[in-house]
mmCIF file of C-alpha atoms and ligand atoms in Angstrom:
data_model
loop_
_atom_site.group_PDB
_atom_site.id
_atom_site.type_symbol
_atom_site.label_atom_id
_atom_site.label_comp_id
_atom_site.label_asym_id
_atom_site.label_seq_id
_atom_site.Cartn_x
_atom_site.Cartn_y
_atom_site.Cartn_z
ATOM 1 C CA MET A 1 16.246 -21.582 -2.903
ATOM 2 C CA LYS A 2 16.735 -17.864 -3.180
ATOM 3 C CA GLN A 3 17.009 -15.984 0.115
ATOM 4 C CA GLU A 4 14.809 -12.900 0.557
ATOM 5 C CA ARG A 5 17.275 -10.084 0.063
ATOM 6 C CA MET A 6 14.475 -7.565 -0.444
ATOM 7 C CA SER A 7 13.280 -7.786 3.175
ATOM 8 C CA ALA A 8 14.506 -4.261 4.086
ATOM 9 C CA PHE A 9 11.942 -2.908 1.625
ATOM 10 C CA LEU A 10 8.994 -5.187 2.445
ATOM 11 C CA LYS A 11 6.104 -5.095 4.892
ATOM 12 C CA ASN A 12 4.028 -8.283 4.733
ATOM 13 C CA GLY A 13 5.595 -8.886 1.327
ATOM 14 C CA ARG A 14 4.467 -5.502 -0.043
ATOM 15 C CA SER A 15 6.268 -2.291 -0.779
ATOM 16 C CA VAL A 16 6.051 1.284 -2.072
ATOM 17 C CA LEU A 17 9.303 2.867 -3.223
ATOM 18 C CA LEU A 18 9.892 6.533 -4.023
ATOM 19 C CA ALA A 19 11.977 6.961 -7.211
ATOM 20 C CA TYR A 20 14.019 10.093 -7.812
ATOM 21 C CA ASP A 21 16.548 9.434 -10.564
ATOM 22 C CA GLN A 22 14.639 11.328 -13.252
ATOM 23 C CA GLY A 23 16.963 14.351 -13.234
ATOM 24 C CA LEU A 24 19.638 12.468 -15.116
ATOM 25 C CA GLU A 25 17.257 10.247 -17.066
ATOM 26 C CA HIS A 26 14.903 12.962 -18.344
ATOM 27 C CA GLY A 27 16.674 16.279 -17.812
ATOM 28 C CA PRO A 28 15.465 18.524 -14.994
ATOM 29 C CA SER A 29 13.414 20.907 -17.122
ATOM 30 C CA THR A 30 10.672 18.456 -18.040
ATOM 31 C CA ASP A 31 9.831 16.910 -14.695
ATOM 32 C CA PHE A 32 10.655 19.381 -11.956
ATOM 33 C CA ASN A 33 9.096 22.472 -10.432
ATOM 34 C CA ASP A 34 10.443 24.874 -7.802
ATOM 35 C CA LYS A 35 9.613 22.469 -5.008
ATOM 36 C CA ASN A 36 10.522 19.019 -6.289
ATOM 37 C CA ILE A 37 13.797 20.085 -7.905
ATOM 38 C CA ASP A 38 15.156 20.110 -4.358
ATOM 39 C CA PRO A 39 16.287 16.617 -3.303
ATOM 40 C CA ALA A 40 15.780 17.598 0.347
ATOM 41 C CA PHE A 41 12.045 17.858 -0.386
ATOM 42 C CA ILE A 42 12.076 14.288 -1.720
ATOM 43 C CA MET A 43 14.039 12.953 1.260
ATOM 44 C CA GLU A 44 11.476 14.544 3.573
ATOM 45 C CA LEU A 45 8.587 13.152 1.508
ATOM 46 C CA ALA A 46 10.089 9.654 1.641
ATOM 47 C CA GLU A 47 10.286 9.872 5.410
ATOM 48 C CA LYS A 48 7.021 11.658 6.237
ATOM 49 C CA GLY A 49 5.125 9.711 3.596
ATOM 50 C CA GLY A 50 6.260 6.397 5.112
ATOM 51 C CA PHE A 51 7.731 5.046 1.866
ATOM 52 C CA SER A 52 9.351 1.607 2.037
ATOM 53 C CA GLY A 53 12.464 2.888 0.301
ATOM 54 C CA VAL A 54 13.922 5.786 -1.651
ATOM 55 C CA ILE A 55 15.864 5.572 -4.927
ATOM 56 C CA PHE A 56 18.683 8.030 -5.647
ATOM 57 C CA GLN A 57 21.667 8.296 -7.940
ATOM 58 C CA LYS A 58 24.911 8.429 -5.960
ATOM 59 C CA GLY A 59 25.390 12.211 -6.100
ATOM 60 C CA VAL A 60 21.990 12.877 -4.563
ATOM 61 C CA ALA A 61 22.524 10.118 -2.005
ATOM 62 C CA GLU A 62 25.888 11.625 -1.011
ATOM 63 C CA ARG A 63 24.390 15.023 -0.288
ATOM 64 C CA PHE A 64 20.817 14.360 0.788
ATOM 65 C CA TYR A 65 20.332 10.818 2.106
ATOM 66 C CA ASN A 66 19.550 10.981 5.826
ATOM 67 C CA GLY A 67 19.587 7.276 6.666
ATOM 68 C CA ARG A 68 15.970 7.184 7.880
ATOM 69 C CA VAL A 69 14.396 5.341 4.911
ATOM 70 C CA PRO A 70 16.014 2.292 3.257
ATOM 71 C CA LEU A 71 18.084 3.414 0.262
ATOM 72 C CA ILE A 72 18.409 1.985 -3.241
ATOM 73 C CA VAL A 73 21.256 3.477 -5.274
ATOM 74 C CA LYS A 74 20.765 3.392 -9.028
ATOM 75 C CA VAL A 75 24.231 2.429 -10.227
ATOM 76 C CA ASN A 76 23.810 3.126 -13.929
ATOM 77 C CA GLY A 77 22.406 6.046 -15.840
ATOM 78 C CA LYS A 78 22.166 7.847 -19.133
ATOM 79 C CA SER A 79 21.034 11.258 -20.268
ATOM 80 C CA ALA A 80 17.982 12.068 -22.358
ATOM 81 C CA LEU A 81 20.122 13.762 -25.009
ATOM 82 C CA VAL A 82 21.587 10.809 -26.884
ATOM 83 C CA LYS A 83 19.197 9.382 -29.461
ATOM 84 C CA GLY A 84 19.043 5.887 -30.970
ATOM 85 C CA ASP A 85 18.932 2.566 -29.169
ATOM 86 C CA PRO A 86 19.615 3.288 -25.510
ATOM 87 C CA ILE A 87 22.524 2.113 -23.410
ATOM 88 C CA SER A 88 22.915 2.911 -19.735
ATOM 89 C CA ARG A 89 26.275 2.226 -18.142
ATOM 90 C CA GLN A 90 27.525 1.848 -14.620
ATOM 91 C CA VAL A 91 28.306 5.127 -12.851
ATOM 92 C CA CYS A 92 28.658 3.883 -9.264
ATOM 93 C CA SER A 93 30.251 0.777 -7.781
ATOM 94 C CA VAL A 94 28.355 -1.595 -5.517
ATOM 95 C CA GLU A 95 30.935 -0.971 -2.826
ATOM 96 C CA TYR A 96 30.480 2.788 -3.000
ATOM 97 C CA ALA A 97 26.678 2.430 -2.947
ATOM 98 C CA LEU A 98 27.057 0.312 0.184
ATOM 99 C CA SER A 99 29.259 2.996 1.772
ATOM 100 C CA LEU A 100 26.440 5.510 1.133
ATOM 101 C CA GLY A 101 24.051 3.294 3.108
ATOM 102 C CA ALA A 102 22.401 1.383 0.243
ATOM 103 C CA LYS A 103 20.242 -1.587 1.178
ATOM 104 C CA GLY A 104 19.621 -2.304 -2.496
ATOM 105 C CA ILE A 105 21.248 -1.802 -5.894
ATOM 106 C CA GLY A 106 19.256 -0.561 -8.882
ATOM 107 C CA TYR A 107 20.189 -1.010 -12.535
ATOM 108 C CA THR A 108 18.269 -0.226 -15.735
ATOM 109 C CA ILE A 109 18.328 -2.705 -18.610
ATOM 110 C CA TYR A 110 16.901 -1.603 -21.963
ATOM 111 C CA LEU A 111 15.629 -4.956 -23.210
ATOM 112 C CA GLY A 112 15.529 -5.002 -27.009
ATOM 113 C CA SER A 113 18.130 -2.276 -27.462
ATOM 114 C CA GLU A 114 20.944 -3.217 -29.832
ATOM 115 C CA HIS A 115 23.162 -2.688 -26.774
ATOM 116 C CA GLU A 116 21.257 -5.079 -24.486
ATOM 117 C CA ALA A 117 24.130 -7.576 -24.357
ATOM 118 C CA GLU A 118 26.391 -4.968 -22.751
ATOM 119 C CA MET A 119 23.790 -4.166 -20.110
ATOM 120 C CA PHE A 120 23.158 -7.891 -19.478
ATOM 121 C CA LYS A 121 26.870 -8.403 -18.910
ATOM 122 C CA GLU A 122 27.253 -5.387 -16.644
ATOM 123 C CA PHE A 123 24.132 -6.274 -14.652
ATOM 124 C CA GLY A 124 25.439 -9.837 -14.290
ATOM 125 C CA ARG A 125 28.622 -8.612 -12.642
ATOM 126 C CA ILE A 126 26.807 -6.074 -10.473
ATOM 127 C CA GLN A 127 24.221 -8.660 -9.361
ATOM 128 C CA GLU A 128 27.010 -11.003 -8.236
ATOM 129 C CA GLU A 129 28.816 -8.230 -6.353
ATOM 130 C CA ALA A 130 25.562 -7.128 -4.715
ATOM 131 C CA HIS A 131 24.749 -10.670 -3.623
ATOM 132 C CA GLU A 132 28.239 -11.156 -2.211
ATOM 133 C CA LYS A 133 27.503 -8.187 0.025
ATOM 134 C CA GLY A 134 24.009 -9.411 0.884
ATOM 135 C CA LEU A 135 22.237 -6.713 -1.140
ATOM 136 C CA PRO A 136 19.383 -7.251 -3.581
ATOM 137 C CA ALA A 137 19.823 -6.326 -7.238
ATOM 138 C CA ILE A 138 16.744 -4.585 -8.579
ATOM 139 C CA ALA A 139 16.393 -4.434 -12.346
ATOM 140 C CA TRP A 140 14.444 -1.687 -14.072
ATOM 141 C CA VAL A 141 13.602 -3.595 -17.264
ATOM 142 C CA TYR A 142 12.395 -1.255 -19.966
ATOM 143 C CA PRO A 143 11.825 -2.693 -23.453
ATOM 144 C CA ARG A 144 13.131 -0.082 -25.902
ATOM 145 C CA GLY A 145 14.616 0.182 -29.361
ATOM 146 C CA ALA A 146 13.580 -0.391 -32.944
ATOM 147 C CA ALA A 147 12.249 -3.900 -32.261
ATOM 148 C CA VAL A 148 9.834 -2.766 -29.562
ATOM 149 C CA VAL A 149 6.554 -1.521 -30.981
ATOM 150 C CA ASN A 150 4.485 -1.293 -27.792
ATOM 151 C CA ASP A 151 6.380 -1.324 -24.509
ATOM 152 C CA THR A 152 3.244 -1.939 -22.421
ATOM 153 C CA ALA A 153 1.889 -4.949 -24.347
ATOM 154 C CA LYS A 154 1.268 -8.041 -22.196
ATOM 155 C CA GLU A 155 3.850 -10.118 -24.094
ATOM 156 C CA ILE A 156 6.633 -7.565 -23.840
ATOM 157 C CA VAL A 157 6.022 -6.656 -20.191
ATOM 158 C CA SER A 158 5.946 -10.318 -19.182
ATOM 159 C CA TYR A 159 9.126 -10.818 -21.211
ATOM 160 C CA ALA A 160 10.728 -8.001 -19.203
ATOM 161 C CA ALA A 161 9.748 -9.716 -15.943
ATOM 162 C CA ARG A 162 11.050 -13.054 -17.158
ATOM 163 C CA ALA A 163 14.318 -11.563 -18.379
ATOM 164 C CA ALA A 164 14.888 -10.029 -14.931
ATOM 165 C CA LEU A 165 14.240 -13.394 -13.265
ATOM 166 C CA GLU A 166 16.613 -15.235 -15.578
ATOM 167 C CA LEU A 167 19.315 -12.566 -15.200
ATOM 168 C CA GLY A 168 19.200 -13.078 -11.433
ATOM 169 C CA ALA A 169 17.364 -9.977 -10.249
ATOM 170 C CA ASP A 170 15.741 -10.000 -6.832
ATOM 171 C CA ALA A 171 13.064 -7.637 -8.080
ATOM 172 C CA ALA A 172 11.993 -6.094 -11.361
ATOM 173 C CA LYS A 173 10.518 -2.711 -12.015
ATOM 174 C CA ILE A 174 8.303 -2.938 -15.084
ATOM 175 C CA LYS A 175 5.660 -0.872 -16.862
ATOM 176 C CA TYR A 176 1.949 -1.467 -16.281
ATOM 177 C CA THR A 177 0.123 -3.295 -19.063
ATOM 178 C CA GLY A 178 -3.083 -1.342 -18.442
ATOM 179 C CA ASP A 179 -5.161 -4.039 -16.768
ATOM 180 C CA SER A 180 -4.827 -6.419 -13.892
ATOM 181 C CA GLN A 181 -5.413 -9.623 -15.826
ATOM 182 C CA SER A 182 -2.644 -9.041 -18.337
ATOM 183 C CA PHE A 183 -0.281 -7.800 -15.610
ATOM 184 C CA SER A 184 -0.855 -11.020 -13.673
ATOM 185 C CA TRP A 185 0.823 -12.858 -16.558
ATOM 186 C CA ALA A 186 3.950 -10.774 -15.940
ATOM 187 C CA VAL A 187 3.771 -11.626 -12.232
ATOM 188 C CA LYS A 188 3.505 -15.305 -13.193
ATOM 189 C CA ALA A 189 6.448 -14.978 -15.569
ATOM 190 C CA ALA A 190 8.479 -13.582 -12.660
ATOM 191 C CA ALA A 191 7.950 -16.906 -10.829
ATOM 192 C CA GLY A 192 8.211 -15.512 -7.302
ATOM 193 C CA MET A 193 10.685 -12.718 -8.009
ATOM 194 C CA LYS A 194 9.342 -9.425 -6.638
ATOM 195 C CA VAL A 195 7.496 -7.315 -9.212
ATOM 196 C CA PHE A 196 7.101 -3.551 -8.954
ATOM 197 C CA MET A 197 5.125 -1.369 -11.281
ATOM 198 C CA SER A 198 7.051 1.627 -12.586
ATOM 199 C CA GLY A 199 4.983 4.758 -12.004
ATOM 200 C CA GLY A 200 5.198 6.523 -15.347
ATOM 201 C CA PRO A 201 4.206 10.065 -16.300
ATOM 202 C CA LYS A 202 1.679 11.833 -14.115
ATOM 203 C CA ALA A 203 -1.790 10.326 -14.621
ATOM 204 C CA PRO A 204 -4.668 12.718 -15.400
ATOM 205 C CA THR A 205 -6.195 12.236 -11.941
ATOM 206 C CA ASP A 206 -5.176 10.696 -8.632
ATOM 207 C CA GLU A 207 -8.008 8.237 -8.992
ATOM 208 C CA ALA A 208 -6.755 7.031 -12.393
ATOM 209 C CA PHE A 209 -3.310 6.389 -10.946
ATOM 210 C CA LEU A 210 -4.625 4.686 -7.817
ATOM 211 C CA ARG A 211 -6.718 2.390 -10.006
ATOM 212 C CA GLN A 212 -3.565 1.332 -11.835
ATOM 213 C CA VAL A 213 -1.937 0.566 -8.493
ATOM 214 C CA GLN A 214 -4.988 -1.416 -7.411
ATOM 215 C CA GLY A 215 -4.777 -3.401 -10.659
ATOM 216 C CA VAL A 216 -1.125 -4.142 -9.984
ATOM 217 C CA MET A 217 -1.856 -5.383 -6.462
ATOM 218 C CA ASP A 218 -4.830 -7.445 -7.681
ATOM 219 C CA ALA A 219 -2.404 -9.069 -10.117
ATOM 220 C CA GLY A 220 -0.291 -10.280 -7.206
ATOM 221 C CA ALA A 221 2.592 -7.840 -7.560
ATOM 222 C CA THR A 222 4.761 -6.626 -4.672
ATOM 223 C CA GLY A 223 3.990 -2.957 -5.141
ATOM 224 C CA LEU A 224 5.078 0.176 -6.807
ATOM 225 C CA ALA A 225 8.149 2.286 -7.467
ATOM 226 C CA VAL A 226 6.725 5.719 -8.035
ATOM 227 C CA GLY A 227 8.288 9.050 -8.867
ATOM 228 C CA ARG A 228 6.352 11.667 -10.776
ATOM 229 C CA ASN A 229 2.891 10.539 -9.655
ATOM 230 C CA ALA A 230 3.978 11.165 -6.070
ATOM 231 C CA TRP A 231 6.321 14.149 -6.070
ATOM 232 C CA GLN A 232 4.580 16.060 -8.886
ATOM 233 C CA ASN A 233 1.314 15.762 -6.979
ATOM 234 C CA ALA A 234 0.028 18.988 -5.426
ATOM 235 C CA GLU A 235 -0.506 17.014 -2.203
ATOM 236 C CA PRO A 236 2.178 14.338 -2.216
ATOM 237 C CA LEU A 237 1.579 13.252 1.377
ATOM 238 C CA ARG A 238 -2.071 12.620 0.675
ATOM 239 C CA MET A 239 -1.092 10.574 -2.376
ATOM 240 C CA ALA A 240 1.365 8.631 -0.182
ATOM 241 C CA GLU A 241 -1.410 7.873 2.318
ATOM 242 C CA ASN A 242 -3.739 6.668 -0.427
ATOM 243 C CA LEU A 243 -1.000 4.529 -1.975
ATOM 244 C CA LYS A 244 -0.303 2.865 1.369
ATOM 245 C CA LYS A 245 -4.004 2.158 1.901
ATOM 246 C CA VAL A 246 -4.296 0.486 -1.500
ATOM 247 C CA ILE A 247 -0.993 -1.392 -1.285
ATOM 248 C CA PHE A 248 -0.787 -2.475 2.356
ATOM 249 C CA GLU A 249 -4.409 -2.510 3.482
ATOM 250 C CA GLY A 250 -6.069 -3.549 0.245
ATOM 251 C CA VAL A 251 -8.551 -0.657 0.468
ATOM 252 C CA ARG A 252 -10.516 -0.341 -2.780
ATOM 253 C CA VAL A 253 -10.101 2.969 -4.600
ATOM 254 C CA GLU A 254 -13.809 3.771 -4.411
ATOM 255 C CA LYS A 255 -13.592 3.506 -0.618
ATOM 256 C CA LEU A 256 -10.790 6.056 -0.311
ATOM 257 C CA VAL A 257 -11.744 9.467 0.947
ATOM 258 C CA SER A 258 -11.636 11.920 -1.986
ATOM 259 C CA PRO A 259 -8.941 10.295 -4.122
ATOM 260 C CA VAL A 260 -9.490 12.886 -6.842
ATOM 261 C CA PRO A 261 -7.353 16.034 -6.514
ATOM 262 C CA VAL A 262 -9.144 19.016 -4.984
HETATM 263 P P1 FBP B 301 8.296 7.560 -12.529
HETATM 264 O O1 FBP B 301 7.317 7.011 -11.526
HETATM 265 O O2 FBP B 301 8.435 9.033 -12.438
HETATM 266 O O3 FBP B 301 7.965 7.064 -13.918
HETATM 267 O O4 FBP B 301 9.698 6.977 -12.122
HETATM 268 C C1 FBP B 301 10.027 5.643 -12.358
HETATM 269 C C2 FBP B 301 11.227 5.556 -13.265
HETATM 270 O O5 FBP B 301 11.532 4.204 -13.518
HETATM 271 C C3 FBP B 301 12.454 6.250 -12.762
HETATM 272 O O6 FBP B 301 13.133 5.475 -11.831
HETATM 273 C C4 FBP B 301 13.191 6.531 -14.027
HETATM 274 O O7 FBP B 301 13.991 7.637 -13.970
HETATM 275 C C5 FBP B 301 12.083 6.816 -14.978
HETATM 276 O O8 FBP B 301 10.940 6.165 -14.510
HETATM 277 C C6 FBP B 301 12.371 6.360 -16.373
HETATM 278 O O9 FBP B 301 11.401 6.911 -17.183
HETATM 279 P P2 FBP B 301 11.230 6.553 -18.689
HETATM 280 O O10 FBP B 301 10.273 5.424 -18.718
HETATM 281 O O11 FBP B 301 10.657 7.804 -19.290
HETATM 282 O O12 FBP B 301 12.579 6.203 -19.231
#
């Protein structure tokens, strides 16, 4: 049986992670404003907001990680400039991530890309190294490439979850399918492996986003790895509080005090 390597990030089996690797992935101009371009702001938000973990690339971890929230280092990355089927390669060793204080290793796999075999192979090696050191390997599994028509369809999202399980991930970060019932099929496909919803672009309202999170929890998932919907929010600490209520306390969105932005 698999041991629970994710325990550093779990409270009663649930979790809310703060993701901040978008600078490299998207380019800073699209996602950031004067406030959230500063990694120190994110480190403070992770701590004050009571997030279960924070996700950085190694350069940000080196300069800004303060050791007070469990760290996941994303060990591969790619820019937003190269077009065509995506490939994201290793940019940080497991050993170096560990030396930065990592309690988990993150790696993105573009399932369906013509380069998927290279990412499978690299993730396979990284997963084994992480496990040797007692760290969980968390797979961002994003279906992309010419063969993927709709990356949030039930079939493709559940395939992403299943691929992560079969590749040996301890947890998968996958896109929301749009409703709880279809997402529960992805949770089933994960067969006990931890499932996190990937936040996505900022939702039109706080309430709309919190309803997605509620749907994810109703589906039996572990929680959420959120970036833009938290740190692009005008009141990120209030969003963090609402997320924790929905994820850890099971509070229904309609019972939250003013979930809609003021
Ligand atoms: P967001 O909540 O901002 O979507 O962050 C989650 C995340 O998985 C990041 O870790 C990653 O950089 C980004 O989304 C990838 O975004 P995209 O789906 O546009 O490639």
